[in-house]
C-alpha positions as a printed NumPy array, in Angstrom:
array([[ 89.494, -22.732,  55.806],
       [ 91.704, -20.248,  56.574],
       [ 92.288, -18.712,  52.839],
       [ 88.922, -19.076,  50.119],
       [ 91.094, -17.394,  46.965],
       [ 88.856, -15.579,  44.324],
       [ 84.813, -14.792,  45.199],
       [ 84.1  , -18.594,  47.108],
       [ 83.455, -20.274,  43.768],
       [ 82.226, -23.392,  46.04 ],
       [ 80.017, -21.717,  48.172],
       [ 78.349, -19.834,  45.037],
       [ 77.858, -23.227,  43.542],
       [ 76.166, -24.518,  46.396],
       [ 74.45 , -21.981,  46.667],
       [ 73.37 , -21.854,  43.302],
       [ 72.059, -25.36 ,  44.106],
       [ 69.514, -24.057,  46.755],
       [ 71.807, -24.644,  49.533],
       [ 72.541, -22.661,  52.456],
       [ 76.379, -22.705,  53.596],
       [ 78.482, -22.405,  56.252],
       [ 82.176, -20.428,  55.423],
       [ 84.82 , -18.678,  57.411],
       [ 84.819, -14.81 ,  57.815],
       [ 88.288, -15.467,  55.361],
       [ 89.109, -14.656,  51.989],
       [ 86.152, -13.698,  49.146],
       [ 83.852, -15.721,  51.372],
       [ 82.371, -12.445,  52.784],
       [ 81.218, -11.144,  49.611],
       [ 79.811, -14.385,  48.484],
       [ 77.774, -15.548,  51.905],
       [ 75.058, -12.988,  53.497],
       [ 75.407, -14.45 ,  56.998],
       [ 72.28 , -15.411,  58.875],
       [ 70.85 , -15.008,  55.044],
       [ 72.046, -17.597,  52.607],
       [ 74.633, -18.733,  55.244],
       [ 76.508, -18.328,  58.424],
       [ 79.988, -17.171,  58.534],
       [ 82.469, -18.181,  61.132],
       [ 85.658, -16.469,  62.282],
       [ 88.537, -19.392,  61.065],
       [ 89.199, -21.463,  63.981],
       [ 85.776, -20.98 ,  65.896],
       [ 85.239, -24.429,  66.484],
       [ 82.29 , -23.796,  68.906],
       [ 80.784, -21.374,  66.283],
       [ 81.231, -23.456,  63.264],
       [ 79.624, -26.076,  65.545],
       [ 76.633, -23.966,  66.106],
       [ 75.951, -23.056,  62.664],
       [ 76.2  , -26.83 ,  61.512],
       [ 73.43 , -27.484,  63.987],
       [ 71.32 , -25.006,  63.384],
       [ 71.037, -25.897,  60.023],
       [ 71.344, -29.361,  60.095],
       [ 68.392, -29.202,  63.537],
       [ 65.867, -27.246,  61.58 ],
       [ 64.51 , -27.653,  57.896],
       [ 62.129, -24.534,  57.87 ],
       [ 65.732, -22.7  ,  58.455],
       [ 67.691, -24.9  ,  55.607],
       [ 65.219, -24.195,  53.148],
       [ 64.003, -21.035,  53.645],
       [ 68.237, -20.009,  53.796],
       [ 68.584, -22.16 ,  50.612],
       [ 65.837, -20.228,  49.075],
       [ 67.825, -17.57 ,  49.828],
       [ 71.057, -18.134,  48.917],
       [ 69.75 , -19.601,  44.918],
       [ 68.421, -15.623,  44.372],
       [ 70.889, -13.697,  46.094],
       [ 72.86 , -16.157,  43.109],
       [ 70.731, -15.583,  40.958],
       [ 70.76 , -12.041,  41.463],
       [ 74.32 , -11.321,  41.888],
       [ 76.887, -14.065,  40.147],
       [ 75.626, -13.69 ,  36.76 ],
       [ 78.953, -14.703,  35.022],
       [ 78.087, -12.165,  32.204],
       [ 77.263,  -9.306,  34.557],
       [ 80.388, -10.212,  36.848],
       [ 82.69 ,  -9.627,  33.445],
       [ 80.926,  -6.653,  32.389],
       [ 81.294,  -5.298,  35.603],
       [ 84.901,  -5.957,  35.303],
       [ 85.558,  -5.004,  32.147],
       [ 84.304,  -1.138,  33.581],
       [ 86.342,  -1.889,  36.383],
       [ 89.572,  -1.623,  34.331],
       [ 88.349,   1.029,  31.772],
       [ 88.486,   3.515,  35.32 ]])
């Protein structure tokens, strides 16, 4: 897509499920996807590139799961919903 609005809600939540994902270099996707990590990132309308990610992970299982792996901790780790308000909440007391 060519516009993700907020922090890529859906590609936390699959994430979150042990998934790796594949997201466009567009909107809060950046923050949310560690490419070649938990996920590849594509520039919006790269359809050779989105292409290539898609079969890399769909051609090679040691990749998908060690990237899914991946992508539940860095989750884990950094989408806390508590932390993420708290870390607001200091945001706007400056």
């Amino acid at each position: 897509s060519l516009y993700e609005g907020g922090p890529g809600l859906v590609y936390l939540e699959a994430m979150a499920s042990g998934l790796p994902v594949v997201g466009c270099t567009a909107g809060g996707v950046r923050e949310a996807v560690e490419d070649g990590s938990t996920g590849f990132l594509v520039a919006p309308g790269d359809v050779d590139a989105l292409a290539d990610a898609l079969d890399r992970l769909l051609g090679d299982a040691l990749l998908r799961a060690a990237m899914g792996a991946r992508a539940r901790a860095h989750v884990v780790r950094t989408a806390d919903t508590a932390d993420c308000v708290r870390r607001l909440e200091r945001a706007y007391a400056g």
